Coordinates of C-alpha atoms in Angstrom, one line a residue:
X24 CA -10.8 -31.3 4.3
X25 CA -13.8 -33.3 5.1
X26 CA -17.3 -34.3 4.0
X27 CA -20.4 -33.2 5.8
X28 CA -22.5 -36.0 4.7
X29 CA -21.0 -38.7 3.7
X30 CA -24.6 -41.1 3.6
X31 CA -25.2 -39.6 -0.5
X32 CA -22.5 -41.9 -0.9
X33 CA -24.8 -44.2 -2.4
X34 CA -25.4 -41.5 -5.8
X35 CA -22.0 -42.8 -6.6
X36 CA -24.1 -45.1 -8.6
X37 CA -25.4 -42.9 -11.4
X38 CA -22.5 -41.9 -13.2
X39 CA -21.7 -45.7 -12.6
X40 CA -24.7 -46.4 -14.4
X41 CA -23.9 -43.5 -17.5
X42 CA -20.9 -45.4 -18.4
X43 CA -22.7 -48.8 -18.5
X44 CA -24.9 -47.3 -20.7
X45 CA -22.3 -46.4 -22.9
X46 CA -20.6 -49.4 -23.0
X47 CA -23.4 -51.8 -24.1
X48 CA -25.6 -49.4 -26.3
X49 CA -26.1 -50.7 -29.2
X50 CA -25.6 -48.0 -32.6
X51 CA -24.8 -49.0 -35.7
X52 CA -23.5 -47.5 -38.5
X53 CA -23.5 -48.7 -42.2
X54 CA -19.8 -49.3 -43.5
X55 CA -19.1 -50.7 -46.8
X56 CA -16.1 -53.1 -47.6
X57 CA -14.5 -53.5 -50.9
X58 CA -13.8 -57.4 -50.2
X59 CA -14.2 -60.1 -47.9
X60 CA -10.1 -59.1 -47.0
X61 CA -11.0 -56.2 -46.0
X62 CA -14.0 -56.9 -43.8
X63 CA -12.2 -59.7 -41.5
X64 CA -8.8 -57.1 -40.8
X65 CA -11.9 -53.8 -39.9
X66 CA -13.0 -56.9 -37.0
X67 CA -10.0 -57.4 -35.8
X68 CA -9.5 -53.6 -35.5
X69 CA -12.8 -53.0 -33.8
X70 CA -12.0 -56.3 -31.4
X71 CA -8.5 -55.2 -30.4
X72 CA -9.8 -51.7 -28.7
X73 CA -14.2 -51.4 -29.0
X74 CA -14.7 -49.8 -25.5
X75 CA -11.5 -47.3 -26.0
X76 CA -13.2 -46.6 -29.4
X77 CA -17.0 -46.0 -28.1
X78 CA -15.2 -43.6 -25.7
X79 CA -13.0 -41.7 -28.2
X80 CA -15.9 -40.7 -30.2
X81 CA -18.6 -39.4 -27.3
X82 CA -17.6 -36.4 -25.7
X83 CA -21.2 -36.4 -24.3
X84 CA -20.4 -38.9 -22.3
X85 CA -17.4 -37.0 -20.8
X86 CA -19.2 -33.9 -20.0
X87 CA -22.3 -36.1 -18.8
X88 CA -20.0 -38.0 -16.3
X89 CA -17.9 -35.4 -15.0
X90 CA -21.5 -33.3 -14.6
X91 CA -22.7 -36.3 -12.6
X92 CA -19.6 -36.9 -10.6
X93 CA -19.1 -33.4 -9.4
X94 CA -22.9 -33.8 -8.6
X95 CA -21.8 -36.9 -6.2
X96 CA -19.4 -34.6 -5.0
X97 CA -21.8 -31.9 -4.0
X98 CA -24.2 -33.8 -2.2
X99 CA -21.1 -35.0 0.2
X100 CA -20.7 -31.6 1.3
X101 CA -17.1 -31.2 0.9
X102 CA -15.4 -28.4 3.2
X103 CA -12.1 -27.4 4.5
X104 CA -11.4 -26.4 8.0
X105 CA -9.3 -23.3 9.2
X106 CA -8.5 -21.7 12.8
X107 CA -9.7 -18.1 13.5
X108 CA -9.8 -15.7 16.6
X109 CA -12.6 -15.6 18.8
X110 CA -14.4 -12.8 18.9
X111 CA -15.2 -9.7 16.5
X112 CA -12.7 -7.4 17.6
X113 CA -9.3 -7.5 19.1
X114 CA -7.0 -5.4 20.7
X115 CA -2.9 -6.0 21.2
X116 CA -0.9 -5.1 23.7
X117 CA 2.0 -4.7 23.3
X118 CA 5.1 -4.9 26.1
X119 CA 7.4 -2.6 25.0
X120 CA 9.7 -2.6 28.2
X121 CA 13.1 -3.3 28.4
X122 CA 13.1 -7.2 29.8
X123 CA 11.0 -7.9 26.5
X124 CA 14.9 -7.9 25.0
X125 CA 15.9 -10.8 27.0
X126 CA 16.5 -14.0 24.9
X127 CA 17.9 -15.3 21.7
X128 CA 15.6 -14.5 19.6
X129 CA 13.8 -11.8 21.8
X130 CA 10.8 -12.4 23.7
X131 CA 10.1 -9.0 21.5
X132 CA 10.9 -10.6 18.0
X133 CA 9.0 -13.7 18.5
X134 CA 6.2 -11.9 19.8
X135 CA 6.3 -10.1 17.1
X136 CA 5.9 -13.3 14.7
X137 CA 2.8 -14.0 17.1
X138 CA 1.4 -11.1 16.3
X139 CA 1.6 -11.4 12.7
X140 CA 0.1 -14.9 12.8
X141 CA -2.8 -13.8 14.6
X142 CA -3.0 -10.9 12.5
X143 CA -3.8 -13.2 9.8
X144 CA -6.2 -15.4 11.8
X145 CA -8.5 -12.2 12.4
X146 CA -10.2 -13.2 9.2
X147 CA -10.6 -9.3 8.3
X148 CA -11.8 -8.6 11.4
X149 CA -11.1 -5.0 13.2
X150 CA -7.8 -5.0 15.2
X151 CA -6.1 -2.1 17.3
X152 CA -2.9 -2.1 18.5
X153 CA -1.5 -0.5 21.8
X154 CA 1.5 -0.1 23.6
X155 CA 2.1 -0.2 27.0
X156 CA 4.4 2.5 29.1
X157 CA 3.5 5.4 31.3
X158 CA 1.6 6.9 28.2
X159 CA 0.4 4.0 26.2
X160 CA -0.2 4.9 22.5
X161 CA -2.4 3.6 20.1
X162 CA -0.5 2.2 16.5
X163 CA -3.2 1.3 14.7
X164 CA -6.8 1.2 15.5
X165 CA -9.7 -1.0 14.1
X166 CA -7.1 -1.7 11.2
X167 CA -8.2 -4.4 8.6
X168 CA -5.9 -4.8 6.0
X169 CA -3.6 -7.7 6.9
X170 CA -0.5 -6.0 5.2
X171 CA -1.4 -2.6 7.1
X172 CA -1.1 -4.6 10.3
X173 CA 2.1 -6.3 9.7
X174 CA 4.4 -3.3 8.8
X175 CA 2.9 -1.7 11.7
X176 CA 3.9 -4.7 13.8
X177 CA 7.6 -5.1 12.2
X178 CA 7.4 -0.8 12.9
X179 CA 7.1 -1.8 16.9
X180 CA 10.2 -0.8 18.9
X181 CA 11.3 -1.3 23.0
X182 CA 10.9 2.0 24.3
X183 CA 13.1 0.8 27.9
X184 CA 10.5 2.1 30.2
X185 CA 8.2 0.2 32.7
X186 CA 5.7 -1.9 31.0
X187 CA 3.0 0.0 33.6
X188 CA 1.0 -2.8 32.6
X189 CA -2.0 -2.4 34.7
X190 CA -3.1 1.3 33.4
X191 CA -2.0 -0.2 29.8
X192 CA -4.7 -2.8 30.5
X193 CA -7.4 0.0 32.0
X194 CA -7.0 2.2 28.6
X195 CA -7.5 -0.8 26.4
X196 CA -10.5 -1.5 28.2
X197 CA -11.8 2.0 27.1
X198 CA -11.3 1.4 23.4
X199 CA -12.9 -2.3 23.8
X200 CA -16.2 -1.6 21.4
X201 CA -18.3 -4.7 23.0
X202 CA -18.0 -8.0 25.5
X203 CA -17.2 -9.7 21.8
X204 CA -13.8 -7.8 22.1
X205 CA -11.0 -9.9 23.3
X206 CA -7.9 -8.3 24.5
X207 CA -4.7 -10.3 23.3
X208 CA -1.6 -9.2 25.8
X209 CA 1.9 -10.0 24.1
X210 CA 4.6 -9.9 27.3
X211 CA 7.0 -11.8 28.8
X212 CA 5.2 -12.6 32.1
X213 CA 1.6 -10.9 34.0
X214 CA 0.9 -11.7 37.2
X215 CA -2.7 -13.3 37.4
X216 CA -3.7 -11.0 39.8
X217 CA -3.6 -8.3 37.3
X218 CA -6.6 -9.5 36.0
X219 CA -7.8 -10.8 38.6
X220 CA -11.0 -8.6 39.2
X221 CA -11.8 -7.9 35.6
X222 CA -14.8 -10.0 34.5
X223 CA -16.1 -7.6 31.5
X224 CA -13.7 -8.1 28.9
X225 CA -12.0 -11.1 27.5
X226 CA -8.0 -11.4 27.8
X227 CA -5.6 -13.9 26.4
X228 CA -2.0 -13.1 27.7
X229 CA 0.7 -14.5 25.8
X230 CA 3.7 -14.9 27.7
X231 CA 7.0 -17.0 28.3
X232 CA 7.7 -19.6 31.1
X233 CA 11.6 -20.3 30.0
X234 CA 14.6 -19.5 33.1
X235 CA 16.8 -17.1 31.4
X236 CA 20.3 -16.2 33.1
X237 CA 20.5 -12.9 33.7
X238 CA 23.5 -10.4 35.7
X239 CA 22.2 -7.1 36.5
X240 CA 23.9 -4.0 37.9
X241 CA 21.4 -2.6 40.6
X242 CA 23.2 -0.2 42.1
X243 CA 26.4 2.0 40.5
X244 CA 27.8 4.8 43.2
X245 CA 30.6 7.6 43.9
X246 CA 31.7 9.3 46.7
X247 CA 34.6 11.8 47.6
X248 CA 37.3 10.3 49.7
X249 CA 40.7 12.4 51.0
X250 CA 42.8 9.1 48.4
X251 CA 39.8 10.2 45.6
X252 CA 36.8 8.9 44.3
X253 CA 35.6 5.7 45.4
X254 CA 32.9 3.4 43.3
X255 CA 30.7 0.8 44.3
X256 CA 29.0 -1.5 41.8
X257 CA 26.2 -4.2 43.1
X258 CA 25.8 -7.5 41.1
X259 CA 23.2 -9.6 41.1
X260 CA 22.4 -12.4 39.8
X261 CA 19.3 -13.8 39.0
X262 CA 19.8 -17.5 37.7
X263 CA 20.4 -20.6 38.7
X264 CA 23.5 -21.4 37.6
X265 CA 27.3 -19.9 38.7
X266 CA 28.5 -17.2 36.6
X267 CA 31.6 -15.4 36.6
X268 CA 32.5 -11.9 35.3
X269 CA 34.1 -8.9 34.7
X270 CA 33.2 -5.5 36.2
X271 CA 34.5 -2.9 34.0
X272 CA 34.8 0.9 35.3
X273 CA 35.4 3.6 32.6
X274 CA 36.0 7.5 32.6
X275 CA 37.5 8.7 29.3
X276 CA 40.5 6.8 28.9
X277 CA 40.7 5.9 32.5
X278 CA 39.5 2.1 32.9
X279 CA 39.5 -0.5 36.4
X280 CA 38.3 -4.0 36.1
X281 CA 37.6 -6.5 38.3
X282 CA 37.1 -10.3 38.1
X283 CA 34.0 -12.0 40.4
X284 CA 32.1 -15.2 40.6
X285 CA 29.0 -14.8 41.6
X286 CA 26.7 -17.9 42.9
X287 CA 23.2 -18.5 42.3
X288 CA 20.7 -15.4 43.6
X289 CA 23.9 -13.9 44.7
X290 CA 24.4 -10.3 45.5
X291 CA 27.7 -8.7 45.6
X292 CA 29.2 -5.4 46.0
X293 CA 32.2 -4.7 44.3
X294 CA 34.2 -1.5 45.4
X295 CA 36.6 0.7 43.4
X296 CA 38.9 3.2 45.5
X297 CA 41.5 5.7 44.5
X298 CA 39.5 6.6 41.6
X299 CA 41.0 10.1 40.1
X300 CA 38.7 12.7 40.2
X301 CA 36.5 12.1 37.3
X302 CA 33.0 13.1 37.3
X303 CA 30.9 10.7 34.8
X304 CA 32.1 6.9 35.3
X305 CA 30.3 3.9 33.4
X306 CA 30.1 0.5 34.8
X307 CA 29.6 -2.2 32.5
X308 CA 29.7 -6.1 33.4
X309 CA 30.9 -9.1 30.9
X310 CA 29.1 -12.1 31.5
X311 CA 27.6 -14.6 29.2
X312 CA 24.0 -14.2 29.9
X313 CA 20.6 -13.4 28.3
X314 CA 20.0 -10.2 28.6
X315 CA 22.6 -7.2 28.3
X316 CA 19.8 -4.1 28.8
X317 CA 21.2 -4.6 32.3
X318 CA 24.9 -4.9 32.5
X319 CA 25.8 -1.1 31.5
X320 CA 25.3 2.4 34.4
X321 CA 26.2 5.3 34.5
X322 CA 26.7 7.7 37.2
X323 CA 27.9 11.0 37.7
X324 CA 29.6 12.5 40.8
X325 CA 27.6 15.3 41.9
X326 CA 26.9 17.3 45.2
X327 CA 23.3 16.3 46.8
X328 CA 20.4 18.5 45.8
X329 CA 17.2 17.3 47.8
X330 CA 17.7 19.3 50.4
X331 CA 18.0 23.1 51.6
X332 CA 18.6 24.8 54.8
X333 CA 16.2 28.1 55.4
X334 CA 16.7 30.6 57.6
X335 CA 14.1 30.7 60.1
X336 CA 13.9 34.7 60.2
X337 CA 12.6 34.6 56.7
X338 CA 8.7 34.9 55.6
X339 CA 7.1 31.5 56.2
X340 CA 5.8 31.5 52.5
X341 CA 9.8 31.0 51.8
X342 CA 9.4 27.2 53.4
X343 CA 5.9 26.8 52.2
X344 CA 7.6 27.0 48.6
X345 CA 10.3 24.8 48.8
X346 CA 8.1 22.3 50.8
X347 CA 6.3 22.2 47.5
X348 CA 8.7 21.3 45.7
X349 CA 9.5 18.4 47.8
X350 CA 12.5 19.1 49.1
X351 CA 13.6 18.3 52.5
X352 CA 13.6 21.9 53.9
X353 CA 16.2 22.5 57.3
X354 CA 14.9 25.7 59.3
X355 CA 18.2 27.0 61.3
X356 CA 18.8 30.5 62.9
X357 CA 20.8 33.1 61.2
X358 CA 23.6 32.5 64.0
X359 CA 23.6 28.5 63.0
X360 CA 24.0 28.8 59.1
X361 CA 27.0 27.9 58.4
X362 CA 29.0 29.9 55.2
X363 CA 30.4 26.2 54.2
X364 CA 27.9 24.4 54.3
X365 CA 27.3 21.4 51.6
X366 CA 23.4 22.3 51.5
X367 CA 22.2 25.2 49.3
X368 CA 21.6 28.5 51.9
X369 CA 18.4 30.8 51.8
X370 CA 19.0 33.9 54.0
X371 CA 19.1 37.3 54.2
X372 CA 22.9 37.6 55.2
X373 CA 24.6 39.2 52.8
X374 CA 28.1 38.0 54.4
X375 CA 27.4 34.5 53.9
X376 CA 27.9 35.5 49.7
X377 CA 31.7 35.2 51.0
X378 CA 31.6 31.3 52.2
X379 CA 32.0 28.2 49.9
X380 CA 28.1 27.3 50.3
X381 CA 25.6 28.1 47.7
X382 CA 23.5 30.6 48.9
X383 CA 20.0 32.3 47.4
X384 CA 19.6 35.6 49.1
X385 CA 16.1 36.9 49.4
X386 CA 16.4 40.5 50.7
X387 CA 19.5 42.0 52.1
X388 CA 20.4 42.3 56.2
X389 CA 23.1 45.2 55.1
X390 CA 21.2 47.6 53.3
X391 CA 17.7 49.2 53.1
X392 CA 15.3 49.4 50.5
X393 CA 14.1 52.2 48.1
X394 CA 10.4 52.3 46.4
X395 CA 10.3 51.4 42.3
X396 CA 7.7 51.5 40.2
X397 CA 7.3 49.5 36.8
X398 CA 7.1 46.3 35.0
X399 CA 9.9 43.3 35.8
X400 CA 12.4 42.5 32.5
X401 CA 13.8 39.4 32.7
X402 CA 16.8 38.2 30.6
X403 CA 16.9 34.8 28.7
X404 CA 18.3 32.8 31.7
X405 CA 17.3 29.2 32.8
X406 CA 16.0 30.6 36.1
X407 CA 13.5 31.9 34.1
X408 CA 12.3 28.9 31.7
X409 CA 9.2 27.9 34.0
X410 CA 9.2 31.2 36.0
X411 CA 7.3 34.0 34.6
X412 CA 7.4 37.4 35.8
X413 CA 4.3 38.7 34.3
X414 CA 2.3 40.7 36.6
X415 CA 4.6 40.2 39.4
X416 CA 4.2 43.5 41.2
X417 CA 7.4 44.8 43.5
X418 CA 7.3 47.6 45.5
X419 CA 10.7 47.9 46.9
X420 CA 14.3 47.0 46.2
X421 CA 17.4 46.9 47.7
X422 CA 20.2 48.0 46.5
X423 CA 22.3 45.7 43.7
X424 CA 25.7 44.0 43.9
X425 CA 28.5 45.0 41.6
X426 CA 30.1 42.9 39.6
X427 CA 26.8 40.3 39.9
X428 CA 25.3 39.4 36.7
X429 CA 21.6 41.4 36.1
X430 CA 19.3 38.8 34.7
X431 CA 15.9 41.0 35.6
X432 CA 14.8 44.5 36.5
X433 CA 12.0 46.9 37.7
X434 CA 12.7 50.2 36.1
X435 CA 16.3 49.9 35.3
X436 CA 16.9 48.6 38.9
X437 CA 18.6 45.4 39.2
X438 CA 15.8 43.4 40.5
X439 CA 17.2 39.5 40.4
X440 CA 21.6 39.1 40.0
X441 CA 23.9 35.7 39.7
X442 CA 27.5 36.1 41.0
X443 CA 30.4 34.8 39.3
X444 CA 30.2 32.0 41.9
X445 CA 26.7 31.0 40.7
X446 CA 24.9 32.6 43.9
X447 CA 21.4 33.9 43.6
X448 CA 20.3 37.3 45.1
X449 CA 16.6 38.6 44.9
X450 CA 16.7 41.7 46.2
X451 CA 13.5 42.4 47.4
X452 CA 11.9 41.3 50.7
X453 CA 8.8 38.9 50.3
X454 CA 6.6 40.9 52.2
X455 CA 7.3 43.4 49.7
X456 CA 5.6 42.0 46.4
X457 CA 3.2 39.2 45.6
X458 CA 5.1 37.5 43.9
X459 CA 4.3 33.8 46.6
X460 CA 0.7 34.4 44.8
X461 CA 2.0 33.5 41.4
X462 CA 2.6 29.7 40.4
X463 CA 5.9 30.8 39.4
X464 CA 7.0 31.5 43.0
X465 CA 8.0 28.0 43.9
X466 CA 8.9 27.5 40.0
X467 CA 11.0 30.2 41.0
X468 CA 12.6 28.5 44.0
X469 CA 13.1 24.7 41.9
X470 CA 15.1 26.2 39.3
X471 CA 17.3 28.3 41.8
X472 CA 17.7 25.2 43.7
X473 CA 18.1 23.4 40.2
X474 CA 21.1 25.6 39.6
X475 CA 22.8 25.8 43.6
X476 CA 22.7 22.5 44.4
X477 CA 23.5 20.8 40.9
X478 CA 26.4 20.7 38.6
X479 CA 26.2 23.5 35.6
X480 CA 27.8 20.5 33.3
X481 CA 25.3 17.7 34.4
X482 CA 21.4 17.9 33.4
X483 CA 20.8 14.8 35.2
X484 CA 19.3 11.3 35.6
X485 CA 16.2 10.1 33.9
X486 CA 14.2 7.2 33.1
X487 CA 13.2 6.3 29.3
X488 CA 11.4 8.8 28.0
X489 CA 10.7 10.4 31.0
X490 CA 8.6 13.6 30.6
X491 CA 9.9 16.2 33.2
X492 CA 10.3 20.2 33.3
X493 CA 14.4 21.0 33.6
X494 CA 16.3 24.8 33.6
X495 CA 17.3 25.1 30.3
X496 CA 17.5 28.4 28.4
X497 CA 20.0 30.0 25.2
X498 CA 19.5 32.6 23.0
X499 CA 18.0 30.1 19.9
X500 CA 16.1 28.4 22.3
X501 CA 16.7 24.9 20.7
X502 CA 19.1 21.9 22.2
X503 CA 20.1 19.3 20.4
X504 CA 20.4 16.0 22.2
X505 CA 23.4 13.5 20.9
X506 CA 24.8 9.9 21.8
X507 CA 28.4 9.3 20.9
X508 CA 28.2 11.9 18.2
X509 CA 25.4 11.1 16.5
X510 CA 22.4 13.8 16.5
X511 CA 19.3 12.2 17.7
X512 CA 16.6 15.1 17.9
X513 CA 16.4 18.4 18.8
X514 CA 14.4 19.7 22.4
X515 CA 12.7 23.4 21.8
X516 CA 11.9 25.9 24.9
X517 CA 8.5 26.4 25.8
X518 CA 7.7 23.0 23.4
X519 CA 6.7 21.1 26.7
X520 CA 8.2 18.9 29.0
X521 CA 11.6 17.8 28.1
X522 CA 11.3 14.2 27.1
X523 CA 14.4 12.2 27.7
X524 CA 15.6 9.5 24.7
X525 CA 14.1 5.9 25.3
X526 CA 17.3 3.6 25.3
X527 CA 19.6 4.2 28.5
X528 CA 23.0 5.2 28.4
X529 CA 25.1 9.0 28.6
X530 CA 23.9 11.4 26.3
X531 CA 25.1 15.4 25.6
X532 CA 22.9 18.6 25.4
X533 CA 23.8 20.8 23.6
X534 CA 23.1 24.4 23.6
X535 CA 24.7 27.6 21.1
X536 CA 27.0 27.9 24.0
X537 CA 26.9 25.5 26.8
X538 CA 26.9 21.4 26.9
X539 CA 25.2 19.6 29.2
X540 CA 25.7 15.4 30.1
X541 CA 22.5 13.6 31.3
X542 CA 22.1 10.0 32.1
X543 CA 19.1 7.8 30.9
X544 CA 18.9 4.7 33.1
X545 CA 16.6 2.0 33.7
X546 CA 14.3 1.4 36.1
X547 CA 14.8 -1.3 39.0
X548 CA 11.9 -2.9 38.1
X549 CA 13.7 -3.4 34.1
X550 CA 16.5 -5.9 35.7
X551 CA 14.7 -8.6 36.9
X552 CA 13.6 -11.0 34.7
X553 CA 10.3 -12.9 35.2
X554 CA 8.9 -16.7 34.2
X555 CA 5.5 -16.1 33.0
X556 CA 2.8 -18.4 30.7
X557 CA 0.1 -17.7 28.8
X558 CA -3.5 -17.8 30.1
X559 CA -6.9 -17.2 29.0
X560 CA -9.2 -14.7 32.0
X561 CA -12.6 -12.6 32.4
X562 CA -14.9 -14.3 29.6
X563 CA -12.6 -15.4 27.6
X564 CA -12.7 -19.7 26.9
X565 CA -10.8 -20.1 24.1
X566 CA -8.6 -18.3 22.0
X567 CA -9.6 -19.4 18.8
X568 CA -12.4 -21.1 16.9
X569 CA -12.9 -23.3 13.9
X570 CA -14.8 -21.9 11.0
X571 CA -15.9 -24.5 7.8
X572 CA -15.1 -23.0 4.2
X573 CA -17.7 -25.0 2.2
X574 CA -16.8 -25.8 -1.2
X575 CA -20.6 -26.5 -2.2
X576 CA -21.0 -23.2 -4.1
X577 CA -18.4 -23.3 -6.1
X578 CA -19.2 -27.3 -7.2
X579 CA -22.5 -25.8 -8.2
X580 CA -20.8 -23.0 -10.5
X581 CA -18.6 -26.1 -11.8
X582 CA -21.6 -28.0 -12.3
X583 CA -23.8 -25.0 -14.8
X584 CA -20.7 -24.5 -16.8
X585 CA -20.7 -28.1 -17.5
X586 CA -24.1 -28.3 -18.6
X587 CA -23.2 -25.3 -20.4
X588 CA -20.8 -26.9 -22.3
X589 CA -22.5 -29.9 -22.6
X590 CA -25.9 -28.0 -24.6
X591 CA -23.5 -26.4 -26.8
X592 CA -21.8 -29.9 -27.8
X593 CA -25.4 -31.2 -28.6
X594 CA -26.2 -28.1 -30.2
X595 CA -23.8 -28.8 -32.9
X596 CA -24.0 -32.2 -33.3
X597 CA -27.5 -32.3 -34.2
X598 CA -26.7 -29.2 -36.7
X599 CA -24.1 -31.2 -38.9
X600 CA -26.2 -33.7 -39.3

């Protein structure tokens, strides 16, 4: 509260003059008194409260005095001040990465309260809310209703994936209406270098400078040994204090523990020997820190699937197709291929099907091809989830294998078969088809390697909200995702890429007749807490402006109302005379 024109305080003499006028003006009134005794009593009463009597019988006096007092107040120019956000348009960039769950209450909860406070100070100006991630999302756009903004802020959730702040800020820049738009970034910490070269917009970063205690599981791996499985858990103490922790490994009803002590900024490898032959294990570190999202990590004991050995006698388009899928390709002579290799083999030597190595057979070296004509008929199978065989031309086929399942055929003749052990046989040579000219060819090779090198019960490792092509096929075309027995959502084949859940953990992907496990893991960037600060960059000078709200318009209305009432009182007084 304040007044903008204190020089007009002298006008306070006007209501004082009116009071003096009413006090000392003479007004005679005829009154009959029956006797001298009553006259004396009457005079005593008037002398006891002369001024009060005068005031009680003059309503016009009260109204005039009130009007004059409000006039004096209006001339002083009273006002109130409040803070409002600087700018005419606002964009809230909200960090939804896992590190926002640090602290108690969490950084995310604190930022939600800060966003509500700033939304209230926006004063009805449009606000846009954008969440971070690989695919930034607009929650609300140019919203002016404060209740809608508060409801949208309350519904925000941490999505655990990397913030990808630079990408999100570039996206927010495209939403800015003009130079009066201010971008508020709500995060835990943001390096000033990210905004160093951005001078076209105004940025206000809201961060935290507190140092929190954190112990994280950086890596957790399993390997097979002669005495059983061996597990190694890598711990990192990102704190300035020494901490004691308990490392716990579990698989079903099996549990192993180890007590460790971590010095500040210490990395420690915790080995576990002679573990039972279980595939799926989970490591947990029990420690009193301020960030729990990186205290758990799961892994699966599966053979490596990032390399393949190709028979050098095959057409070079096969090696080119595998290289396009980012696999490590090893070329070997036909006589050098080992039937007991740990890596998948790609060859035309049928005798290698008897070995333990997984084999993708393309053609046959023990049979002669025969001519065929017709379209390819493919059955529902994970190998064809993304590799359509429409319009592919095949001129010749080799005889099929007995006891193999036929998953694609031409004119009733088997084209692609799968052995009971999971080996895949493509019964033609690459030079006898135009398949390499189609995008489905490298996709089929990728699906084949995923099938040969992977575990049929394990879908793979994912990061939160990761979009990926996966080999899933069922009769119904629908897969349900569960965690700890609770249904989460469904994935429909062909509806787009598979999107992993946002929260880290072990999940079950259940089809009509098949159940596969998948593991969602935090990115390593989300296992380190950083202390930041709040600052302004770009064209931003102040985060808030001070706005004055004048009471003069309301005082003028009140004065006019008093004048109207005063006139009505005066009119009625004249009418009753």
